[in-house]
JSON list of C-alpha atoms in Angstrom, two decimals:
[
{"chain": "A", "resi": 726, "resn": "UNK", "atom": "CA", "xyz": [-8.29, -3.06, 16.72]},
{"chain": "A", "resi": 727, "resn": "UNK", "atom": "CA", "xyz": [-6.30, -2.72, 13.51]},
{"chain": "A", "resi": 728, "resn": "UNK", "atom": "CA", "xyz": [-3.69, -5.38, 12.79]},
{"chain": "A", "resi": 729, "resn": "UNK", "atom": "CA", "xyz": [-1.08, -2.68, 12.15]},
{"chain": "A", "resi": 730, "resn": "UNK", "atom": "CA", "xyz": [-1.18, 0.53, 14.16]},
{"chain": "A", "resi": 731, "resn": "UNK", "atom": "CA", "xyz": [0.68, 3.68, 13.16]},
{"chain": "A", "resi": 732, "resn": "UNK", "atom": "CA", "xyz": [0.56, 7.22, 14.53]},
{"chain": "A", "resi": 733, "resn": "UNK", "atom": "CA", "xyz": [-0.60, 9.46, 11.67]},
{"chain": "A", "resi": 734, "resn": "UNK", "atom": "CA", "xyz": [1.38, 12.50, 12.90]},
{"chain": "A", "resi": 735, "resn": "UNK", "atom": "CA", "xyz": [2.15, 14.89, 11.39]},
{"chain": "A", "resi": 736, "resn": "UNK", "atom": "CA", "xyz": [5.75, 14.76, 12.50]},
{"chain": "A", "resi": 737, "resn": "UNK", "atom": "CA", "xyz": [7.70, 17.94, 11.86]},
{"chain": "A", "resi": 738, "resn": "UNK", "atom": "CA", "xyz": [11.51, 18.02, 12.17]},
{"chain": "A", "resi": 739, "resn": "UNK", "atom": "CA", "xyz": [14.33, 20.37, 11.14]},
{"chain": "A", "resi": 740, "resn": "UNK", "atom": "CA", "xyz": [16.60, 19.45, 8.28]},
{"chain": "A", "resi": 741, "resn": "UNK", "atom": "CA", "xyz": [19.43, 17.18, 9.41]},
{"chain": "A", "resi": 742, "resn": "UNK", "atom": "CA", "xyz": [17.49, 15.61, 12.29]},
{"chain": "A", "resi": 743, "resn": "UNK", "atom": "CA", "xyz": [17.22, 11.89, 12.90]},
{"chain": "A", "resi": 744, "resn": "UNK", "atom": "CA", "xyz": [13.66, 10.75, 12.32]},
{"chain": "A", "resi": 745, "resn": "UNK", "atom": "CA", "xyz": [12.11, 7.76, 14.05]},
{"chain": "A", "resi": 746, "resn": "UNK", "atom": "CA", "xyz": [8.90, 6.29, 12.63]},
{"chain": "A", "resi": 747, "resn": "UNK", "atom": "CA", "xyz": [7.17, 3.41, 14.36]},
{"chain": "A", "resi": 748, "resn": "UNK", "atom": "CA", "xyz": [4.41, 0.85, 14.03]},
{"chain": "A", "resi": 749, "resn": "UNK", "atom": "CA", "xyz": [3.04, -1.93, 16.17]},
{"chain": "A", "resi": 750, "resn": "UNK", "atom": "CA", "xyz": [1.26, -5.02, 14.95]},
{"chain": "A", "resi": 751, "resn": "UNK", "atom": "CA", "xyz": [-0.88, -7.69, 16.53]},
{"chain": "A", "resi": 752, "resn": "UNK", "atom": "CA", "xyz": [-0.72, -10.69, 14.18]},
{"chain": "A", "resi": 753, "resn": "UNK", "atom": "CA", "xyz": [2.09, -13.05, 15.17]},
{"chain": "A", "resi": 754, "resn": "UNK", "atom": "CA", "xyz": [1.92, -14.66, 11.71]},
{"chain": "A", "resi": 755, "resn": "UNK", "atom": "CA", "xyz": [3.42, -11.61, 10.06]},
{"chain": "A", "resi": 756, "resn": "UNK", "atom": "CA", "xyz": [6.94, -12.36, 8.82]},
{"chain": "A", "resi": 757, "resn": "UNK", "atom": "CA", "xyz": [7.68, -9.65, 6.26]},
{"chain": "A", "resi": 758, "resn": "UNK", "atom": "CA", "xyz": [7.75, -6.00, 7.20]},
{"chain": "A", "resi": 759, "resn": "UNK", "atom": "CA", "xyz": [7.90, -3.16, 4.72]},
{"chain": "A", "resi": 760, "resn": "UNK", "atom": "CA", "xyz": [8.18, 0.58, 4.69]},
{"chain": "A", "resi": 761, "resn": "UNK", "atom": "CA", "xyz": [6.70, 2.55, 1.81]},
{"chain": "A", "resi": 762, "resn": "UNK", "atom": "CA", "xyz": [7.08, 6.23, 1.06]},
{"chain": "A", "resi": 763, "resn": "UNK", "atom": "CA", "xyz": [4.21, 8.06, -0.59]},
{"chain": "A", "resi": 764, "resn": "UNK", "atom": "CA", "xyz": [4.46, 11.56, -2.00]},
{"chain": "A", "resi": 765, "resn": "UNK", "atom": "CA", "xyz": [1.32, 13.61, -2.47]},
{"chain": "A", "resi": 766, "resn": "UNK", "atom": "CA", "xyz": [-0.84, 12.38, -5.34]},
{"chain": "A", "resi": 767, "resn": "UNK", "atom": "CA", "xyz": [1.52, 9.48, -6.05]},
{"chain": "A", "resi": 768, "resn": "UNK", "atom": "CA", "xyz": [1.45, 5.75, -5.37]},
{"chain": "A", "resi": 769, "resn": "UNK", "atom": "CA", "xyz": [3.50, 4.24, -2.54]},
{"chain": "A", "resi": 770, "resn": "UNK", "atom": "CA", "xyz": [7.07, 3.23, -3.37]},
{"chain": "A", "resi": 771, "resn": "UNK", "atom": "CA", "xyz": [8.92, 0.53, -1.47]},
{"chain": "A", "resi": 772, "resn": "UNK", "atom": "CA", "xyz": [11.77, 1.82, 0.69]},
{"chain": "A", "resi": 773, "resn": "UNK", "atom": "CA", "xyz": [12.81, -1.16, 2.77]},
{"chain": "A", "resi": 774, "resn": "UNK", "atom": "CA", "xyz": [11.68, -4.66, 3.56]},
{"chain": "A", "resi": 775, "resn": "UNK", "atom": "CA", "xyz": [12.79, -6.97, 6.33]},
{"chain": "A", "resi": 776, "resn": "UNK", "atom": "CA", "xyz": [12.17, -10.63, 6.95]},
{"chain": "A", "resi": 777, "resn": "UNK", "atom": "CA", "xyz": [11.52, -11.60, 10.57]},
{"chain": "A", "resi": 778, "resn": "UNK", "atom": "CA", "xyz": [13.43, -9.77, 13.30]},
{"chain": "A", "resi": 779, "resn": "UNK", "atom": "CA", "xyz": [16.55, -7.71, 12.84]},
{"chain": "A", "resi": 780, "resn": "UNK", "atom": "CA", "xyz": [17.97, -4.60, 11.27]},
{"chain": "A", "resi": 781, "resn": "UNK", "atom": "CA", "xyz": [18.46, -3.59, 7.68]},
{"chain": "A", "resi": 782, "resn": "UNK", "atom": "CA", "xyz": [20.33, -0.51, 6.51]},
{"chain": "A", "resi": 783, "resn": "UNK", "atom": "CA", "xyz": [20.20, 1.25, 3.16]},
{"chain": "A", "resi": 784, "resn": "UNK", "atom": "CA", "xyz": [21.97, 4.58, 2.94]},
{"chain": "A", "resi": 785, "resn": "UNK", "atom": "CA", "xyz": [20.32, 7.01, 5.34]},
{"chain": "A", "resi": 786, "resn": "UNK", "atom": "CA", "xyz": [17.50, 4.56, 6.12]},
{"chain": "A", "resi": 787, "resn": "UNK", "atom": "CA", "xyz": [17.50, 1.82, 8.77]},
{"chain": "A", "resi": 788, "resn": "UNK", "atom": "CA", "xyz": [14.60, -0.56, 9.34]},
{"chain": "A", "resi": 789, "resn": "UNK", "atom": "CA", "xyz": [14.27, -2.48, 12.60]},
{"chain": "A", "resi": 790, "resn": "UNK", "atom": "CA", "xyz": [11.87, -5.25, 13.54]},
{"chain": "A", "resi": 791, "resn": "UNK", "atom": "CA", "xyz": [11.44, -6.62, 17.04]},
{"chain": "A", "resi": 792, "resn": "UNK", "atom": "CA", "xyz": [9.06, -9.56, 16.81]},
{"chain": "A", "resi": 793, "resn": "UNK", "atom": "CA", "xyz": [9.11, -10.15, 20.57]},
{"chain": "A", "resi": 794, "resn": "UNK", "atom": "CA", "xyz": [7.42, -6.79, 21.12]},
{"chain": "A", "resi": 795, "resn": "UNK", "atom": "CA", "xyz": [5.71, -6.65, 17.69]},
{"chain": "A", "resi": 796, "resn": "UNK", "atom": "CA", "xyz": [7.38, -3.33, 16.98]},
{"chain": "A", "resi": 797, "resn": "UNK", "atom": "CA", "xyz": [8.54, -1.97, 13.61]},
{"chain": "A", "resi": 798, "resn": "UNK", "atom": "CA", "xyz": [10.76, 1.09, 13.21]},
{"chain": "A", "resi": 799, "resn": "UNK", "atom": "CA", "xyz": [12.23, 3.17, 10.43]},
{"chain": "A", "resi": 800, "resn": "UNK", "atom": "CA", "xyz": [15.05, 5.60, 11.13]},
{"chain": "A", "resi": 801, "resn": "UNK", "atom": "CA", "xyz": [16.06, 8.33, 8.72]},
{"chain": "A", "resi": 802, "resn": "UNK", "atom": "CA", "xyz": [19.44, 9.96, 9.32]},
{"chain": "A", "resi": 803, "resn": "UNK", "atom": "CA", "xyz": [20.35, 13.45, 8.13]},
{"chain": "A", "resi": 804, "resn": "UNK", "atom": "CA", "xyz": [16.76, 14.09, 7.07]},
{"chain": "A", "resi": 805, "resn": "UNK", "atom": "CA", "xyz": [16.22, 16.27, 4.01]},
{"chain": "A", "resi": 806, "resn": "UNK", "atom": "CA", "xyz": [13.24, 18.36, 2.86]},
{"chain": "A", "resi": 807, "resn": "UNK", "atom": "CA", "xyz": [12.86, 15.84, 0.03]},
{"chain": "A", "resi": 808, "resn": "UNK", "atom": "CA", "xyz": [12.07, 13.21, 2.67]},
{"chain": "A", "resi": 809, "resn": "UNK", "atom": "CA", "xyz": [8.81, 15.03, 3.38]},
{"chain": "A", "resi": 810, "resn": "UNK", "atom": "CA", "xyz": [6.13, 12.48, 2.55]},
{"chain": "A", "resi": 811, "resn": "UNK", "atom": "CA", "xyz": [3.78, 9.96, 4.12]},
{"chain": "A", "resi": 812, "resn": "UNK", "atom": "CA", "xyz": [5.51, 6.84, 5.39]},
{"chain": "A", "resi": 813, "resn": "UNK", "atom": "CA", "xyz": [3.50, 3.64, 5.49]},
{"chain": "A", "resi": 814, "resn": "UNK", "atom": "CA", "xyz": [4.48, 0.49, 7.32]},
{"chain": "A", "resi": 815, "resn": "UNK", "atom": "CA", "xyz": [3.10, -2.79, 6.02]},
{"chain": "A", "resi": 816, "resn": "UNK", "atom": "CA", "xyz": [3.21, -6.42, 7.07]},
{"chain": "A", "resi": 817, "resn": "UNK", "atom": "CA", "xyz": [2.80, -9.72, 5.27]},
{"chain": "A", "resi": 818, "resn": "UNK", "atom": "CA", "xyz": [2.51, -13.33, 6.34]},
{"chain": "A", "resi": 819, "resn": "UNK", "atom": "CA", "xyz": [5.06, -15.94, 5.32]},
{"chain": "A", "resi": 820, "resn": "UNK", "atom": "CA", "xyz": [3.18, -17.13, 2.24]},
{"chain": "A", "resi": 821, "resn": "UNK", "atom": "CA", "xyz": [0.66, -14.37, 2.01]},
{"chain": "A", "resi": 822, "resn": "UNK", "atom": "CA", "xyz": [0.26, -11.69, -0.57]},
{"chain": "A", "resi": 823, "resn": "UNK", "atom": "CA", "xyz": [-2.15, -9.28, 1.10]},
{"chain": "A", "resi": 824, "resn": "UNK", "atom": "CA", "xyz": [-0.18, -6.40, 2.48]},
{"chain": "A", "resi": 825, "resn": "UNK", "atom": "CA", "xyz": [-1.66, -5.06, 5.70]},
{"chain": "A", "resi": 826, "resn": "UNK", "atom": "CA", "xyz": [-0.85, -1.37, 6.05]},
{"chain": "A", "resi": 827, "resn": "UNK", "atom": "CA", "xyz": [-0.71, 1.08, 8.89]},
{"chain": "A", "resi": 828, "resn": "UNK", "atom": "CA", "xyz": [-2.51, 4.38, 8.46]},
{"chain": "A", "resi": 829, "resn": "UNK", "atom": "CA", "xyz": [0.70, 6.20, 7.47]},
{"chain": "A", "resi": 830, "resn": "UNK", "atom": "CA", "xyz": [2.70, 8.93, 9.22]},
{"chain": "A", "resi": 831, "resn": "UNK", "atom": "CA", "xyz": [3.00, 12.34, 7.59]},
{"chain": "A", "resi": 832, "resn": "UNK", "atom": "CA", "xyz": [6.58, 13.61, 7.86]},
{"chain": "A", "resi": 833, "resn": "UNK", "atom": "CA", "xyz": [7.60, 17.21, 7.25]},
{"chain": "A", "resi": 834, "resn": "UNK", "atom": "CA", "xyz": [11.28, 18.14, 7.15]},
{"chain": "A", "resi": 835, "resn": "UNK", "atom": "CA", "xyz": [11.78, 21.88, 7.40]},
{"chain": "A", "resi": 836, "resn": "UNK", "atom": "CA", "xyz": [14.76, 23.58, 5.74]},
{"chain": "B", "resi": 30, "resn": "UNK", "atom": "CA", "xyz": [10.79, 0.87, -18.06]},
{"chain": "B", "resi": 31, "resn": "UNK", "atom": "CA", "xyz": [7.11, 1.69, -17.78]},
{"chain": "B", "resi": 32, "resn": "UNK", "atom": "CA", "xyz": [5.54, 1.37, -14.38]},
{"chain": "B", "resi": 33, "resn": "UNK", "atom": "CA", "xyz": [1.99, 0.56, -13.36]},
{"chain": "B", "resi": 34, "resn": "UNK", "atom": "CA", "xyz": [-0.47, 2.93, -14.98]},
{"chain": "B", "resi": 35, "resn": "UNK", "atom": "CA", "xyz": [-4.03, 3.69, -13.95]},
{"chain": "B", "resi": 36, "resn": "UNK", "atom": "CA", "xyz": [-6.86, 5.57, -15.58]},
{"chain": "B", "resi": 37, "resn": "UNK", "atom": "CA", "xyz": [-8.59, 7.84, -15.10]},
{"chain": "B", "resi": 38, "resn": "UNK", "atom": "CA", "xyz": [-6.46, 9.75, -12.61]},
{"chain": "B", "resi": 39, "resn": "UNK", "atom": "CA", "xyz": [-9.57, 11.46, -11.25]},
{"chain": "B", "resi": 40, "resn": "UNK", "atom": "CA", "xyz": [-13.22, 10.48, -11.46]},
{"chain": "B", "resi": 41, "resn": "UNK", "atom": "CA", "xyz": [-16.21, 12.40, -10.13]},
{"chain": "B", "resi": 42, "resn": "UNK", "atom": "CA", "xyz": [-19.51, 10.57, -10.27]},
{"chain": "B", "resi": 43, "resn": "UNK", "atom": "CA", "xyz": [-22.99, 10.94, -8.89]},
{"chain": "B", "resi": 44, "resn": "UNK", "atom": "CA", "xyz": [-24.28, 8.65, -6.20]},
{"chain": "B", "resi": 45, "resn": "UNK", "atom": "CA", "xyz": [-25.93, 5.60, -7.72]},
{"chain": "B", "resi": 46, "resn": "UNK", "atom": "CA", "xyz": [-23.90, 5.57, -10.94]},
{"chain": "B", "resi": 47, "resn": "UNK", "atom": "CA", "xyz": [-21.51, 2.76, -11.93]},
{"chain": "B", "resi": 48, "resn": "UNK", "atom": "CA", "xyz": [-17.79, 3.43, -12.44]},
{"chain": "B", "resi": 49, "resn": "UNK", "atom": "CA", "xyz": [-14.94, 1.50, -14.02]},
{"chain": "B", "resi": 50, "resn": "UNK", "atom": "CA", "xyz": [-11.33, 1.98, -13.04]},
{"chain": "B", "resi": 51, "resn": "UNK", "atom": "CA", "xyz": [-8.50, 0.60, -15.17]},
{"chain": "B", "resi": 52, "resn": "UNK", "atom": "CA", "xyz": [-5.07, -0.73, -14.29]},
{"chain": "B", "resi": 53, "resn": "UNK", "atom": "CA", "xyz": [-2.20, -1.62, -16.65]},
{"chain": "B", "resi": 54, "resn": "UNK", "atom": "CA", "xyz": [0.41, -3.61, -14.72]},
{"chain": "B", "resi": 55, "resn": "UNK", "atom": "CA", "xyz": [4.11, -3.76, -15.44]},
{"chain": "B", "resi": 56, "resn": "UNK", "atom": "CA", "xyz": [4.71, -5.98, -18.45]},
{"chain": "B", "resi": 57, "resn": "UNK", "atom": "CA", "xyz": [5.55, -9.53, -17.40]},
{"chain": "B", "resi": 58, "resn": "UNK", "atom": "CA", "xyz": [4.18, -9.21, -13.88]},
{"chain": "B", "resi": 59, "resn": "UNK", "atom": "CA", "xyz": [1.90, -12.13, -13.11]},
{"chain": "B", "resi": 60, "resn": "UNK", "atom": "CA", "xyz": [0.27, -10.78, -9.96]},
{"chain": "B", "resi": 61, "resn": "UNK", "atom": "CA", "xyz": [-2.04, -7.79, -9.72]},
{"chain": "B", "resi": 62, "resn": "UNK", "atom": "CA", "xyz": [-3.58, -6.22, -6.64]},
{"chain": "B", "resi": 63, "resn": "UNK", "atom": "CA", "xyz": [-6.20, -3.59, -5.94]},
{"chain": "B", "resi": 64, "resn": "UNK", "atom": "CA", "xyz": [-6.16, -1.50, -2.76]},
{"chain": "B", "resi": 65, "resn": "UNK", "atom": "CA", "xyz": [-8.28, 1.37, -1.51]},
{"chain": "B", "resi": 66, "resn": "UNK", "atom": "CA", "xyz": [-6.85, 4.32, 0.39]},
{"chain": "B", "resi": 67, "resn": "UNK", "atom": "CA", "xyz": [-9.30, 6.40, 2.40]},
{"chain": "B", "resi": 68, "resn": "UNK", "atom": "CA", "xyz": [-8.38, 9.48, 4.38]},
{"chain": "B", "resi": 69, "resn": "UNK", "atom": "CA", "xyz": [-6.80, 8.45, 7.65]},
{"chain": "B", "resi": 70, "resn": "UNK", "atom": "CA", "xyz": [-7.39, 4.74, 6.97]},
{"chain": "B", "resi": 71, "resn": "UNK", "atom": "CA", "xyz": [-4.23, 3.66, 5.22]},
{"chain": "B", "resi": 72, "resn": "UNK", "atom": "CA", "xyz": [-4.39, 1.19, 2.36]},
{"chain": "B", "resi": 73, "resn": "UNK", "atom": "CA", "xyz": [-6.99, -1.54, 2.45]},
{"chain": "B", "resi": 74, "resn": "UNK", "atom": "CA", "xyz": [-6.61, -4.71, 0.36]},
{"chain": "B", "resi": 75, "resn": "UNK", "atom": "CA", "xyz": [-9.48, -5.37, -2.05]},
{"chain": "B", "resi": 76, "resn": "UNK", "atom": "CA", "xyz": [-8.63, -8.16, -4.50]},
{"chain": "B", "resi": 77, "resn": "UNK", "atom": "CA", "xyz": [-5.66, -10.11, -5.86]},
{"chain": "B", "resi": 78, "resn": "UNK", "atom": "CA", "xyz": [-5.10, -11.88, -9.20]},
{"chain": "B", "resi": 79, "resn": "UNK", "atom": "CA", "xyz": [-2.32, -14.41, -9.76]},
{"chain": "B", "resi": 80, "resn": "UNK", "atom": "CA", "xyz": [-1.88, -15.87, -13.22]},
{"chain": "B", "resi": 81, "resn": "UNK", "atom": "CA", "xyz": [-4.83, -18.05, -14.18]},
{"chain": "B", "resi": 82, "resn": "UNK", "atom": "CA", "xyz": [-5.82, -18.84, -10.60]},
{"chain": "B", "resi": 83, "resn": "UNK", "atom": "CA", "xyz": [-9.16, -17.81, -9.17]},
{"chain": "B", "resi": 84, "resn": "UNK", "atom": "CA", "xyz": [-8.84, -14.30, -7.72]},
{"chain": "B", "resi": 85, "resn": "UNK", "atom": "CA", "xyz": [-8.74, -13.70, -3.98]},
{"chain": "B", "resi": 86, "resn": "UNK", "atom": "CA", "xyz": [-11.75, -11.44, -3.47]},
{"chain": "B", "resi": 87, "resn": "UNK", "atom": "CA", "xyz": [-11.69, -11.52, 0.32]},
{"chain": "B", "resi": 88, "resn": "UNK", "atom": "CA", "xyz": [-11.13, -7.76, 0.67]},
{"chain": "B", "resi": 89, "resn": "UNK", "atom": "CA", "xyz": [-14.03, -6.56, -1.45]},
{"chain": "B", "resi": 90, "resn": "UNK", "atom": "CA", "xyz": [-16.31, -4.57, 0.89]},
{"chain": "B", "resi": 91, "resn": "UNK", "atom": "CA", "xyz": [-19.62, -5.44, -0.77]},
{"chain": "B", "resi": 92, "resn": "UNK", "atom": "CA", "xyz": [-21.11, -7.16, -3.79]},
{"chain": "B", "resi": 93, "resn": "UNK", "atom": "CA", "xyz": [-21.23, -3.79, -5.54]},
{"chain": "B", "resi": 94, "resn": "UNK", "atom": "CA", "xyz": [-17.49, -4.20, -6.11]},
{"chain": "B", "resi": 95, "resn": "UNK", "atom": "CA", "xyz": [-16.10, -6.53, -8.75]},
{"chain": "B", "resi": 96, "resn": "UNK", "atom": "CA", "xyz": [-12.92, -6.83, -10.78]},
{"chain": "B", "resi": 97, "resn": "UNK", "atom": "CA", "xyz": [-11.72, -8.59, -13.87]},
{"chain": "B", "resi": 98, "resn": "UNK", "atom": "CA", "xyz": [-8.33, -9.25, -15.34]},
{"chain": "B", "resi": 99, "resn": "UNK", "atom": "CA", "xyz": [-8.33, -9.95, -19.05]},
{"chain": "B", "resi": 100, "resn": "UNK", "atom": "CA", "xyz": [-5.59, -11.92, -20.75]},
{"chain": "B", "resi": 101, "resn": "UNK", "atom": "CA", "xyz": [-3.49, -11.90, -17.62]},
{"chain": "B", "resi": 102, "resn": "UNK", "atom": "CA", "xyz": [-2.72, -8.22, -18.05]},
{"chain": "B", "resi": 103, "resn": "UNK", "atom": "CA", "xyz": [-5.11, -5.27, -17.83]},
{"chain": "B", "resi": 104, "resn": "UNK", "atom": "CA", "xyz": [-7.56, -5.19, -14.94]},
{"chain": "B", "resi": 105, "resn": "UNK", "atom": "CA", "xyz": [-10.79, -3.29, -14.42]},
{"chain": "B", "resi": 106, "resn": "UNK", "atom": "CA", "xyz": [-12.34, -2.57, -11.03]},
{"chain": "B", "resi": 107, "resn": "UNK", "atom": "CA", "xyz": [-16.07, -1.89, -11.26]},
{"chain": "B", "resi": 108, "resn": "UNK", "atom": "CA", "xyz": [-18.16, -0.26, -8.56]},
{"chain": "B", "resi": 109, "resn": "UNK", "atom": "CA", "xyz": [-21.89, -0.44, -9.11]},
{"chain": "B", "resi": 110, "resn": "UNK", "atom": "CA", "xyz": [-24.44, 1.96, -7.59]},
{"chain": "B", "resi": 111, "resn": "UNK", "atom": "CA", "xyz": [-21.70, 4.10, -6.06]},
{"chain": "B", "resi": 112, "resn": "UNK", "atom": "CA", "xyz": [-22.16, 5.48, -2.56]},
{"chain": "B", "resi": 113, "resn": "UNK", "atom": "CA", "xyz": [-20.49, 8.47, -0.93]},
{"chain": "B", "resi": 114, "resn": "UNK", "atom": "CA", "xyz": [-18.46, 6.15, 1.30]},
{"chain": "B", "resi": 115, "resn": "UNK", "atom": "CA", "xyz": [-16.84, 4.74, -1.85]},
{"chain": "B", "resi": 116, "resn": "UNK", "atom": "CA", "xyz": [-14.95, 8.03, -2.26]},
{"chain": "B", "resi": 117, "resn": "UNK", "atom": "CA", "xyz": [-11.27, 7.16, -1.95]},
{"chain": "B", "resi": 118, "resn": "UNK", "atom": "CA", "xyz": [-8.08, 6.65, -3.93]},
{"chain": "B", "resi": 119, "resn": "UNK", "atom": "CA", "xyz": [-8.04, 3.27, -5.63]},
{"chain": "B", "resi": 120, "resn": "UNK", "atom": "CA", "xyz": [-4.53, 1.94, -6.08]},
{"chain": "B", "resi": 121, "resn": "UNK", "atom": "CA", "xyz": [-3.37, -0.89, -8.27]},
{"chain": "B", "resi": 122, "resn": "UNK", "atom": "CA", "xyz": [-0.10, -2.77, -7.78]},
{"chain": "B", "resi": 123, "resn": "UNK", "atom": "CA", "xyz": [1.67, -5.55, -9.62]},
{"chain": "B", "resi": 124, "resn": "UNK", "atom": "CA", "xyz": [4.43, -7.95, -8.73]},
{"chain": "B", "resi": 125, "resn": "UNK", "atom": "CA", "xyz": [6.52, -10.38, -10.70]},
{"chain": "B", "resi": 126, "resn": "UNK", "atom": "CA", "xyz": [5.44, -13.64, -9.08]},
{"chain": "B", "resi": 127, "resn": "UNK", "atom": "CA", "xyz": [2.84, -12.86, -6.45]},
{"chain": "B", "resi": 128, "resn": "UNK", "atom": "CA", "xyz": [4.56, -14.56, -3.57]},
{"chain": "B", "resi": 129, "resn": "UNK", "atom": "CA", "xyz": [7.09, -13.55, -0.95]},
{"chain": "B", "resi": 130, "resn": "UNK", "atom": "CA", "xyz": [9.94, -15.84, -1.90]},
{"chain": "B", "resi": 131, "resn": "UNK", "atom": "CA", "xyz": [12.31, -12.92, -1.57]},
{"chain": "B", "resi": 132, "resn": "UNK", "atom": "CA", "xyz": [12.38, -9.83, -3.73]},
{"chain": "B", "resi": 133, "resn": "UNK", "atom": "CA", "xyz": [8.82, -9.95, -5.03]},
{"chain": "B", "resi": 134, "resn": "UNK", "atom": "CA", "xyz": [7.90, -6.40, -4.24]},
{"chain": "B", "resi": 135, "resn": "UNK", "atom": "CA", "xyz": [4.59, -4.85, -5.15]},
{"chain": "B", "resi": 136, "resn": "UNK", "atom": "CA", "xyz": [4.90, -1.81, -7.42]},
{"chain": "B", "resi": 137, "resn": "UNK", "atom": "CA", "xyz": [2.09, 0.68, -7.17]},
{"chain": "B", "resi": 138, "resn": "UNK", "atom": "CA", "xyz": [0.44, 2.88, -9.75]},
{"chain": "B", "resi": 139, "resn": "UNK", "atom": "CA", "xyz": [-0.46, 6.52, -9.07]},
{"chain": "B", "resi": 140, "resn": "UNK", "atom": "CA", "xyz": [-4.06, 5.68, -8.23]},
{"chain": "B", "resi": 141, "resn": "UNK", "atom": "CA", "xyz": [-7.50, 6.85, -9.30]},
{"chain": "B", "resi": 142, "resn": "UNK", "atom": "CA", "xyz": [-9.09, 9.45, -7.04]},
{"chain": "B", "resi": 143, "resn": "UNK", "atom": "CA", "xyz": [-12.82, 8.70, -6.94]},
{"chain": "B", "resi": 144, "resn": "UNK", "atom": "CA", "xyz": [-15.27, 11.26, -5.63]},
{"chain": "B", "resi": 145, "resn": "UNK", "atom": "CA", "xyz": [-18.93, 10.34, -5.29]},
{"chain": "B", "resi": 146, "resn": "UNK", "atom": "CA", "xyz": [-21.20, 13.35, -4.97]}
]
């Protein structure tokens, strides 16, 4: 079993929809939770990071972590075609430096 | 400013040959990471360098893989006697301090796409 599980999709939504992307993890030692966006043929870029449980909002993006259920979510409001990319969740231990990634979810936003 | 750069962007090699992949981190970043991204597998940690400390090699899949970081800056990932299963995108990342004391994000390069025929 992978430490971080993520449905690879693809997920296809119409422009303007609310998108929900999710991951689960198994290692209770994870304390940092990140979401990266990766466009085709590019490296991942950090979108959001959260420490421990809770919510974090940045513009149209909201990250949620529920440590009791080991569940990580990213919500995208008013999705745009430019949001079409692969979204990767990643986790990190308190004093660790090895990011553990999910497989990535391919998102397609249709105009 | 300049981000993480990697070269070559694409590399095709024959099975059994050695390859070298290069990473130039962001200037001033003390930590450097190598990851491998295979189709459907997500990113897999390979090795981590932090300043002058001994590298964390715990993610290297076999002794055919090695990496160096010269002068605390440029890094080279070497794969000896390449196999078809080594085909993947090899990504390099750097971060300012190499720990998670808030705000120490890893910035990724565009990757090197390796194809072993």
